[in-house]
Amino acid sequence: MKKVLWQELRRTEFEAAVKADAIVIIPVGSTEQHGNHLPINTDTNCCFSIAQRAAQAIDEFPVLVLPPVWMGYSPHHMEHPGTITLKYDTFVELLTQIAICVHAHGFRKILFLNGHGGNSAIIASLAFKLAGEEGISAIGYTYWNISPTDEVMEAVNEADKGFIGHAGETETSLQLYLQPELVDMNSAVWTSGVCGDPTKGSREKGERIFETAVKALIRLLRHYHSGELGEELSLWRVEISDQLINHMRFPRYI
Ligand SMILES: [Zn+2]
């Protein structure tokens, strides 16, 4: 299997990846309570796994996957044990610094792949910040929201009814597929801190959601690499292109 993990590459391999105009995925998760039945690394595991599988599937150009950012913005989960959150400004600054480093090494296509609802708005607005303040072009998506036709959401649920929830059917299904040894379905009940119905989760649904999300990400990566991003763009799916930066619509002010 080819190497796609950033931390496994040697110096010369980075140089080759830059020359080949690689896309760098920065998975962004969380460490937060997911009810009584799921591990606290659920969000990180989901987005990191989807990113790795998509990167492996693309042969036309390199796709590298950074180690996942395991802390997110989760103050609303702090009342339950296990949650570790960053403060808002710290989180934004952390993501900014990572993007600056990736960009400094010559990479010009950077994609944040988010796995936590509480991060979504930050991830969506980060492209504007990086463009305006740093002159860096990047895009940011949440894995269940990649597809313009909402294929992932279609695959997600009958019970969650289009809402991803938290530790509900969707995440329970994904975890039953990705790391079943860490799931305790005997305690999969609605309780404080759970949104959705975890009892409806299944490994089969998890596989379908996972494969659909991977497919949507592969298509997005191909469009991004060929400069054909179009229908993917909307308020919550943001790209700031080099052209926009260069045309000073986002003048740098630092
Ligand atoms: Zn989650």
PDB file of C-alpha atoms and ligand atoms in Angstrom:
ATOM      1  CA  MET A   1       0.000   0.000   0.000  1.00  0.00           C
ATOM      2  CA  LYS A   2       1.306   3.435  -0.867  1.00  0.00           C
ATOM      3  CA  LYS A   3       2.143   5.855   1.889  1.00  0.00           C
ATOM      4  CA  VAL A   4      -0.401   8.602   2.491  1.00  0.00           C
ATOM      5  CA  LEU A   5       0.310   9.466   6.113  1.00  0.00           C
ATOM      6  CA  TRP A   6       2.276  12.679   6.537  1.00  0.00           C
ATOM      7  CA  GLN A   7       4.206  11.344   9.511  1.00  0.00           C
ATOM      8  CA  GLU A   8       5.575   8.372   7.562  1.00  0.00           C
ATOM      9  CA  LEU A   9       7.248  10.411   4.821  1.00  0.00           C
ATOM     10  CA  ARG A  10      10.896  11.303   4.531  1.00  0.00           C
ATOM     11  CA  ARG A  11      12.195  14.733   3.531  1.00  0.00           C
ATOM     12  CA  THR A  12      12.768  13.828  -0.094  1.00  0.00           C
ATOM     13  CA  GLU A  13       9.287  12.367  -0.345  1.00  0.00           C
ATOM     14  CA  PHE A  14       7.796  15.680   0.699  1.00  0.00           C
ATOM     15  CA  GLU A  15       9.755  17.407  -2.065  1.00  0.00           C
ATOM     16  CA  ALA A  16       8.358  14.945  -4.600  1.00  0.00           C
ATOM     17  CA  ALA A  17       4.822  15.442  -3.284  1.00  0.00           C
ATOM     18  CA  VAL A  18       5.092  19.214  -3.629  1.00  0.00           C
ATOM     19  CA  LYS A  19       6.319  18.834  -7.223  1.00  0.00           C
ATOM     20  CA  ALA A  20       3.310  16.622  -7.972  1.00  0.00           C
ATOM     21  CA  ASP A  21       0.972  19.284  -6.534  1.00  0.00           C
ATOM     22  CA  ALA A  22      -0.270  17.029  -3.745  1.00  0.00           C
ATOM     23  CA  ILE A  23      -3.407  17.800  -1.779  1.00  0.00           C
ATOM     24  CA  VAL A  24      -2.859  17.821   1.974  1.00  0.00           C
ATOM     25  CA  ILE A  25      -5.791  16.811   4.161  1.00  0.00           C
ATOM     26  CA  ILE A  26      -5.851  18.071   7.726  1.00  0.00           C
ATOM     27  CA  PRO A  27      -8.367  15.902   9.608  1.00  0.00           C
ATOM     28  CA  VAL A  28      -9.955  17.794  12.493  1.00  0.00           C
ATOM     29  CA  GLY A  29     -11.768  15.855  15.194  1.00  0.00           C
ATOM     30  CA  SER A  30     -12.495  16.213  18.873  1.00  0.00           C
ATOM     31  CA  THR A  31     -12.027  14.457  22.176  1.00  0.00           C
ATOM     32  CA  GLU A  32     -15.441  14.534  23.734  1.00  0.00           C
ATOM     33  CA  GLN A  33     -18.073  12.398  25.386  1.00  0.00           C
ATOM     34  CA  HIS A  34     -20.215  10.356  23.009  1.00  0.00           C
ATOM     35  CA  GLY A  35     -22.846   8.973  25.350  1.00  0.00           C
ATOM     36  CA  ASN A  36     -22.317   5.853  27.417  1.00  0.00           C
ATOM     37  CA  HIS A  37     -21.630   3.591  24.468  1.00  0.00           C
ATOM     38  CA  LEU A  38     -19.081   5.239  22.135  1.00  0.00           C
ATOM     39  CA  PRO A  39     -15.413   6.126  22.673  1.00  0.00           C
ATOM     40  CA  ILE A  40     -14.424   9.755  23.057  1.00  0.00           C
ATOM     41  CA  ASN A  41     -12.273   9.601  19.928  1.00  0.00           C
ATOM     42  CA  THR A  42     -15.336   8.986  17.710  1.00  0.00           C
ATOM     43  CA  ASP A  43     -15.154  12.224  15.705  1.00  0.00           C
ATOM     44  CA  THR A  44     -11.396  11.996  15.212  1.00  0.00           C
ATOM     45  CA  ASN A  45     -11.569   8.347  14.195  1.00  0.00           C
ATOM     46  CA  CYS A  46     -14.355   8.974  11.656  1.00  0.00           C
ATOM     47  CA  CYS A  47     -12.769  11.872   9.765  1.00  0.00           C
ATOM     48  CA  PHE A  48      -9.246  10.391   9.917  1.00  0.00           C
ATOM     49  CA  SER A  49     -10.457   7.030   8.587  1.00  0.00           C
ATOM     50  CA  ILE A  50     -12.434   8.635   5.744  1.00  0.00           C
ATOM     51  CA  ALA A  51      -9.443  10.802   4.800  1.00  0.00           C
ATOM     52  CA  GLN A  52      -7.046   7.841   4.758  1.00  0.00           C
ATOM     53  CA  ARG A  53      -9.311   5.648   2.638  1.00  0.00           C
ATOM     54  CA  ALA A  54      -9.907   8.423   0.074  1.00  0.00           C
ATOM     55  CA  ALA A  55      -6.201   9.260  -0.101  1.00  0.00           C
ATOM     56  CA  GLN A  56      -5.385   5.594  -0.736  1.00  0.00           C
ATOM     57  CA  ALA A  57      -7.930   5.397  -3.552  1.00  0.00           C
ATOM     58  CA  ILE A  58      -6.473   8.211  -5.657  1.00  0.00           C
ATOM     59  CA  ASP A  59      -3.581   7.352  -7.966  1.00  0.00           C
ATOM     60  CA  GLU A  60      -3.492  10.318 -10.359  1.00  0.00           C
ATOM     61  CA  PHE A  61      -1.892  12.676  -7.826  1.00  0.00           C
ATOM     62  CA  PRO A  62      -0.633  12.365  -4.251  1.00  0.00           C
ATOM     63  CA  VAL A  63      -2.926  13.002  -1.326  1.00  0.00           C
ATOM     64  CA  LEU A  64      -1.289  13.278   2.079  1.00  0.00           C
ATOM     65  CA  VAL A  65      -3.100  13.017   5.401  1.00  0.00           C
ATOM     66  CA  LEU A  66      -1.780  14.825   8.441  1.00  0.00           C
ATOM     67  CA  PRO A  67      -2.055  13.310  11.914  1.00  0.00           C
ATOM     68  CA  PRO A  68      -5.573  14.228  13.027  1.00  0.00           C
ATOM     69  CA  VAL A  69      -6.148  17.247  15.226  1.00  0.00           C
ATOM     70  CA  TRP A  70      -7.637  15.481  18.238  1.00  0.00           C
ATOM     71  CA  MET A  71      -8.814  18.545  20.130  1.00  0.00           C
ATOM     72  CA  GLY A  72     -11.729  20.557  18.876  1.00  0.00           C
ATOM     73  CA  TYR A  73     -14.228  23.112  20.097  1.00  0.00           C
ATOM     74  CA  SER A  74     -16.393  21.252  22.596  1.00  0.00           C
ATOM     75  CA  PRO A  75     -17.297  23.487  25.547  1.00  0.00           C
ATOM     76  CA  HIS A  76     -20.878  22.204  25.316  1.00  0.00           C
ATOM     77  CA  HIS A  77     -19.684  18.682  26.201  1.00  0.00           C
ATOM     78  CA  MET A  78     -17.573  19.578  29.215  1.00  0.00           C
ATOM     79  CA  GLU A  79     -20.259  18.560  31.702  1.00  0.00           C
ATOM     80  CA  HIS A  80     -19.511  14.936  30.826  1.00  0.00           C
ATOM     81  CA  PRO A  81     -16.293  13.087  31.677  1.00  0.00           C
ATOM     82  CA  GLY A  82     -13.532  12.670  29.129  1.00  0.00           C
ATOM     83  CA  THR A  83     -14.083  15.831  27.116  1.00  0.00           C
ATOM     84  CA  ILE A  84     -11.055  17.958  26.346  1.00  0.00           C
ATOM     85  CA  THR A  85     -11.808  21.215  24.568  1.00  0.00           C
ATOM     86  CA  LEU A  86      -9.753  24.100  23.384  1.00  0.00           C
ATOM     87  CA  LYS A  87     -10.913  27.652  23.817  1.00  0.00           C
ATOM     88  CA  TYR A  88     -12.272  29.202  20.637  1.00  0.00           C
ATOM     89  CA  ASP A  89      -9.283  31.439  19.893  1.00  0.00           C
ATOM     90  CA  THR A  90      -6.782  28.678  20.713  1.00  0.00           C
ATOM     91  CA  PHE A  91      -8.504  26.259  18.359  1.00  0.00           C
ATOM     92  CA  VAL A  92      -8.623  28.740  15.488  1.00  0.00           C
ATOM     93  CA  GLU A  93      -4.971  29.627  16.082  1.00  0.00           C
ATOM     94  CA  LEU A  94      -3.930  25.959  16.195  1.00  0.00           C
ATOM     95  CA  LEU A  95      -5.537  25.269  12.812  1.00  0.00           C
ATOM     96  CA  THR A  96      -4.061  28.463  11.403  1.00  0.00           C
ATOM     97  CA  GLN A  97      -0.539  27.540  12.510  1.00  0.00           C
ATOM     98  CA  ILE A  98      -0.815  24.047  11.023  1.00  0.00           C
ATOM     99  CA  ALA A  99      -1.969  25.481   7.687  1.00  0.00           C
ATOM    100  CA  ILE A 100       0.866  28.024   7.719  1.00  0.00           C
ATOM    101  CA  CYS A 101       3.422  25.219   8.170  1.00  0.00           C
ATOM    102  CA  VAL A 102       1.942  23.030   5.430  1.00  0.00           C
ATOM    103  CA  HIS A 103       1.862  26.041   3.099  1.00  0.00           C
ATOM    104  CA  ALA A 104       5.449  26.993   4.026  1.00  0.00           C
ATOM    105  CA  HIS A 105       6.681  23.637   2.747  1.00  0.00           C
ATOM    106  CA  GLY A 106       5.264  24.402  -0.674  1.00  0.00           C
ATOM    107  CA  PHE A 107       1.843  22.745  -0.638  1.00  0.00           C
ATOM    108  CA  ARG A 108      -0.823  24.831  -2.354  1.00  0.00           C
ATOM    109  CA  LYS A 109      -3.869  22.625  -1.926  1.00  0.00           C
ATOM    110  CA  ILE A 110      -4.988  22.263   1.676  1.00  0.00           C
ATOM    111  CA  LEU A 111      -8.237  20.657   2.757  1.00  0.00           C
ATOM    112  CA  PHE A 112      -9.567  20.603   6.301  1.00  0.00           C
ATOM    113  CA  LEU A 113     -11.776  17.559   6.826  1.00  0.00           C
ATOM    114  CA  ASN A 114     -13.852  18.018   9.932  1.00  0.00           C
ATOM    115  CA  GLY A 115     -15.575  15.325  11.980  1.00  0.00           C
ATOM    116  CA  HIS A 116     -17.244  17.311  14.799  1.00  0.00           C
ATOM    117  CA  GLY A 117     -20.389  19.416  14.593  1.00  0.00           C
ATOM    118  CA  GLY A 118     -19.058  21.984  17.057  1.00  0.00           C
ATOM    119  CA  ASN A 119     -16.139  22.668  14.711  1.00  0.00           C
ATOM    120  CA  SER A 120     -18.240  23.075  11.566  1.00  0.00           C
ATOM    121  CA  ALA A 121     -18.761  26.819  11.555  1.00  0.00           C
ATOM    122  CA  ILE A 122     -15.113  27.429  12.431  1.00  0.00           C
ATOM    123  CA  ILE A 123     -13.915  25.128   9.654  1.00  0.00           C
ATOM    124  CA  ALA A 124     -16.265  26.791   7.166  1.00  0.00           C
ATOM    125  CA  SER A 125     -14.983  30.278   7.993  1.00  0.00           C
ATOM    126  CA  LEU A 126     -11.311  29.308   8.229  1.00  0.00           C
ATOM    127  CA  ALA A 127     -10.795  29.618   4.481  1.00  0.00           C
ATOM    128  CA  PHE A 128     -11.671  33.319   4.671  1.00  0.00           C
ATOM    129  CA  LYS A 129      -9.334  33.845   7.612  1.00  0.00           C
ATOM    130  CA  LEU A 130      -6.418  32.031   5.995  1.00  0.00           C
ATOM    131  CA  ALA A 131      -6.927  33.919   2.742  1.00  0.00           C
ATOM    132  CA  GLY A 132      -7.425  37.320   4.303  1.00  0.00           C
ATOM    133  CA  GLU A 133      -4.833  37.202   7.041  1.00  0.00           C
ATOM    134  CA  GLU A 134      -2.218  34.765   5.738  1.00  0.00           C
ATOM    135  CA  GLY A 135      -2.597  34.729   1.951  1.00  0.00           C
ATOM    136  CA  ILE A 136      -3.181  30.988   2.065  1.00  0.00           C
ATOM    137  CA  SER A 137      -5.696  29.185  -0.117  1.00  0.00           C
ATOM    138  CA  ALA A 138      -7.547  26.346   1.576  1.00  0.00           C
ATOM    139  CA  ILE A 139     -10.918  24.650   1.675  1.00  0.00           C
ATOM    140  CA  GLY A 140     -12.862  23.198   4.573  1.00  0.00           C
ATOM    141  CA  TYR A 141     -15.630  20.593   4.765  1.00  0.00           C
ATOM    142  CA  THR A 142     -17.355  18.436   7.328  1.00  0.00           C
ATOM    143  CA  TYR A 143     -17.438  14.805   6.225  1.00  0.00           C
ATOM    144  CA  TRP A 144     -21.220  14.397   6.280  1.00  0.00           C
ATOM    145  CA  ASN A 145     -21.621  17.609   4.340  1.00  0.00           C
ATOM    146  CA  ILE A 146     -19.239  17.141   1.415  1.00  0.00           C
ATOM    147  CA  SER A 147     -21.686  16.132  -1.203  1.00  0.00           C
ATOM    148  CA  PRO A 148     -23.812  18.797  -2.876  1.00  0.00           C
ATOM    149  CA  THR A 149     -26.557  16.227  -3.356  1.00  0.00           C
ATOM    150  CA  ASP A 150     -26.373  15.182   0.250  1.00  0.00           C
ATOM    151  CA  GLU A 151     -25.725  11.557  -0.661  1.00  0.00           C
ATOM    152  CA  VAL A 152     -24.083  11.024   2.679  1.00  0.00           C
ATOM    153  CA  MET A 153     -27.089  12.367   4.497  1.00  0.00           C
ATOM    154  CA  GLU A 154     -29.309  10.115   2.435  1.00  0.00           C
ATOM    155  CA  ALA A 155     -27.184   7.168   3.431  1.00  0.00           C
ATOM    156  CA  VAL A 156     -27.150   8.302   7.001  1.00  0.00           C
ATOM    157  CA  ASN A 157     -30.537   7.702   8.375  1.00  0.00           C
ATOM    158  CA  GLU A 158     -34.102   6.948   8.565  1.00  0.00           C
ATOM    159  CA  ALA A 159     -34.213   7.793  12.251  1.00  0.00           C
ATOM    160  CA  ASP A 160     -31.892  10.781  12.552  1.00  0.00           C
ATOM    161  CA  LYS A 161     -34.086  12.447   9.932  1.00  0.00           C
ATOM    162  CA  GLY A 162     -31.392  14.424   8.167  1.00  0.00           C
ATOM    163  CA  PHE A 163     -29.791  15.646  11.360  1.00  0.00           C
ATOM    164  CA  ILE A 164     -26.454  14.098  12.126  1.00  0.00           C
ATOM    165  CA  GLY A 165     -27.102  14.196  15.878  1.00  0.00           C
ATOM    166  CA  HIS A 166     -24.478  13.206  18.387  1.00  0.00           C
ATOM    167  CA  ALA A 167     -23.665   9.622  19.313  1.00  0.00           C
ATOM    168  CA  GLY A 168     -26.945   8.732  17.585  1.00  0.00           C
ATOM    169  CA  GLU A 169     -27.637   6.394  14.703  1.00  0.00           C
ATOM    170  CA  THR A 170     -25.000   7.787  12.365  1.00  0.00           C
ATOM    171  CA  GLU A 171     -21.983   7.875  14.640  1.00  0.00           C
ATOM    172  CA  THR A 172     -22.946   4.636  16.343  1.00  0.00           C
ATOM    173  CA  SER A 173     -23.145   2.936  12.942  1.00  0.00           C
ATOM    174  CA  LEU A 174     -19.795   4.339  11.847  1.00  0.00           C
ATOM    175  CA  GLN A 175     -18.123   3.219  15.038  1.00  0.00           C
ATOM    176  CA  LEU A 176     -19.639  -0.257  14.788  1.00  0.00           C
ATOM    177  CA  TYR A 177     -17.954  -0.425  11.396  1.00  0.00           C
ATOM    178  CA  LEU A 178     -14.655   1.302  12.168  1.00  0.00           C
ATOM    179  CA  GLN A 179     -13.806   0.269  15.737  1.00  0.00           C
ATOM    180  CA  PRO A 180     -16.480  -2.109  17.063  1.00  0.00           C
ATOM    181  CA  GLU A 181     -14.236  -3.278  19.875  1.00  0.00           C
ATOM    182  CA  LEU A 182     -14.691   0.141  21.528  1.00  0.00           C
ATOM    183  CA  VAL A 183     -18.506   0.212  21.285  1.00  0.00           C
ATOM    184  CA  ASP A 184     -20.786  -1.041  24.062  1.00  0.00           C
ATOM    185  CA  MET A 185     -24.203  -1.530  22.492  1.00  0.00           C
ATOM    186  CA  ASN A 186     -25.609  -2.707  25.826  1.00  0.00           C
ATOM    187  CA  SER A 187     -25.386   0.884  27.022  1.00  0.00           C
ATOM    188  CA  ALA A 188     -26.502   2.425  23.711  1.00  0.00           C
ATOM    189  CA  VAL A 189     -29.468   4.361  25.040  1.00  0.00           C
ATOM    190  CA  TRP A 190     -30.582   7.925  24.835  1.00  0.00           C
ATOM    191  CA  THR A 191     -29.153   9.870  27.740  1.00  0.00           C
ATOM    192  CA  SER A 192     -27.991  13.396  28.396  1.00  0.00           C
ATOM    193  CA  GLY A 193     -25.352  14.264  25.807  1.00  0.00           C
ATOM    194  CA  VAL A 194     -26.817  11.976  23.143  1.00  0.00           C
ATOM    195  CA  CYS A 195     -28.743  13.338  20.183  1.00  0.00           C
ATOM    196  CA  GLY A 196     -30.471  10.809  17.952  1.00  0.00           C
ATOM    197  CA  ASP A 197     -31.235   7.144  18.460  1.00  0.00           C
ATOM    198  CA  PRO A 198     -28.147   4.999  19.031  1.00  0.00           C
ATOM    199  CA  THR A 199     -30.171   1.774  19.193  1.00  0.00           C
ATOM    200  CA  LYS A 200     -30.791   2.050  15.438  1.00  0.00           C
ATOM    201  CA  GLY A 201     -27.070   1.957  14.662  1.00  0.00           C
ATOM    202  CA  SER A 202     -25.650  -1.018  12.799  1.00  0.00           C
ATOM    203  CA  ARG A 203     -22.391  -2.097  11.236  1.00  0.00           C
ATOM    204  CA  GLU A 204     -24.048  -2.361   7.818  1.00  0.00           C
ATOM    205  CA  LYS A 205     -25.322   1.214   7.975  1.00  0.00           C
ATOM    206  CA  GLY A 206     -21.889   2.294   9.143  1.00  0.00           C
ATOM    207  CA  GLU A 207     -20.205   0.699   6.156  1.00  0.00           C
ATOM    208  CA  ARG A 208     -22.671   2.375   3.781  1.00  0.00           C
ATOM    209  CA  ILE A 209     -22.212   5.805   5.367  1.00  0.00           C
ATOM    210  CA  PHE A 210     -18.448   5.365   5.367  1.00  0.00           C
ATOM    211  CA  GLU A 211     -18.231   4.285   1.736  1.00  0.00           C
ATOM    212  CA  THR A 212     -20.545   7.114   0.650  1.00  0.00           C
ATOM    213  CA  ALA A 213     -18.493   9.701   2.511  1.00  0.00           C
ATOM    214  CA  VAL A 214     -15.273   8.305   1.010  1.00  0.00           C
ATOM    215  CA  LYS A 215     -16.777   8.443  -2.479  1.00  0.00           C
ATOM    216  CA  ALA A 216     -17.878  12.056  -1.983  1.00  0.00           C
ATOM    217  CA  LEU A 217     -14.424  12.980  -0.686  1.00  0.00           C
ATOM    218  CA  ILE A 218     -12.683  11.295  -3.628  1.00  0.00           C
ATOM    219  CA  ARG A 219     -14.817  13.290  -6.048  1.00  0.00           C
ATOM    220  CA  LEU A 220     -14.135  16.482  -4.127  1.00  0.00           C
ATOM    221  CA  LEU A 221     -10.366  15.811  -4.154  1.00  0.00           C
ATOM    222  CA  ARG A 222     -10.397  15.219  -7.923  1.00  0.00           C
ATOM    223  CA  HIS A 223     -12.372  18.419  -8.536  1.00  0.00           C
ATOM    224  CA  TYR A 224     -10.092  20.364  -6.215  1.00  0.00           C
ATOM    225  CA  HIS A 225      -6.968  19.083  -7.936  1.00  0.00           C
ATOM    226  CA  SER A 226      -8.238  19.793 -11.452  1.00  0.00           C
ATOM    227  CA  GLY A 227      -9.585  23.219 -10.511  1.00  0.00           C
ATOM    228  CA  GLU A 228     -13.175  22.193 -11.168  1.00  0.00           C
ATOM    229  CA  LEU A 229     -14.665  22.928  -7.789  1.00  0.00           C
ATOM    230  CA  GLY A 230     -18.015  24.385  -8.548  1.00  0.00           C
ATOM    231  CA  GLU A 231     -21.154  22.781  -7.352  1.00  0.00           C
ATOM    232  CA  GLU A 232     -19.454  21.865  -4.086  1.00  0.00           C
ATOM    233  CA  LEU A 233     -19.194  25.486  -3.120  1.00  0.00           C
ATOM    234  CA  SER A 234     -21.761  27.170  -0.949  1.00  0.00           C
ATOM    235  CA  LEU A 235     -21.836  29.128   2.242  1.00  0.00           C
ATOM    236  CA  TRP A 236     -20.805  26.112   4.291  1.00  0.00           C
ATOM    237  CA  ARG A 237     -18.449  24.631   1.762  1.00  0.00           C
ATOM    238  CA  VAL A 238     -15.904  27.275   1.194  1.00  0.00           C
ATOM    239  CA  GLU A 239     -12.970  27.695  -1.103  1.00  0.00           C
ATOM    240  CA  ILE A 240     -10.825  30.758  -1.398  1.00  0.00           C
ATOM    241  CA  SER A 241      -8.775  30.467  -4.546  1.00  0.00           C
ATOM    242  CA  ASP A 242      -5.305  31.797  -5.216  1.00  0.00           C
ATOM    243  CA  GLN A 243      -6.841  33.978  -7.911  1.00  0.00           C
ATOM    244  CA  LEU A 244      -9.104  35.657  -5.410  1.00  0.00           C
ATOM    245  CA  ILE A 245      -6.207  36.288  -3.084  1.00  0.00           C
ATOM    246  CA  ASN A 246      -4.077  37.595  -5.922  1.00  0.00           C
ATOM    247  CA  HIS A 247      -6.817  39.903  -7.101  1.00  0.00           C
ATOM    248  CA  MET A 248      -6.832  41.501  -3.693  1.00  0.00           C
ATOM    249  CA  ARG A 249     -10.435  40.865  -2.974  1.00  0.00           C
ATOM    250  CA  PHE A 250      -9.069  39.598   0.301  1.00  0.00           C
ATOM    251  CA  PRO A 251      -6.327  42.117   0.988  1.00  0.00           C
ATOM    252  CA  ARG A 252      -3.894  41.032   3.612  1.00  0.00           C
ATOM    253  CA  TYR A 253      -3.909  43.308   6.579  1.00  0.00           C
ATOM    254  CA  ILE A 254      -1.007  41.957   8.565  1.00  0.00           C
TER     255      ILE A 254
HETATM  256 ZN    ZN B   1     -19.303  13.027  17.299  1.00  0.00          ZN
END
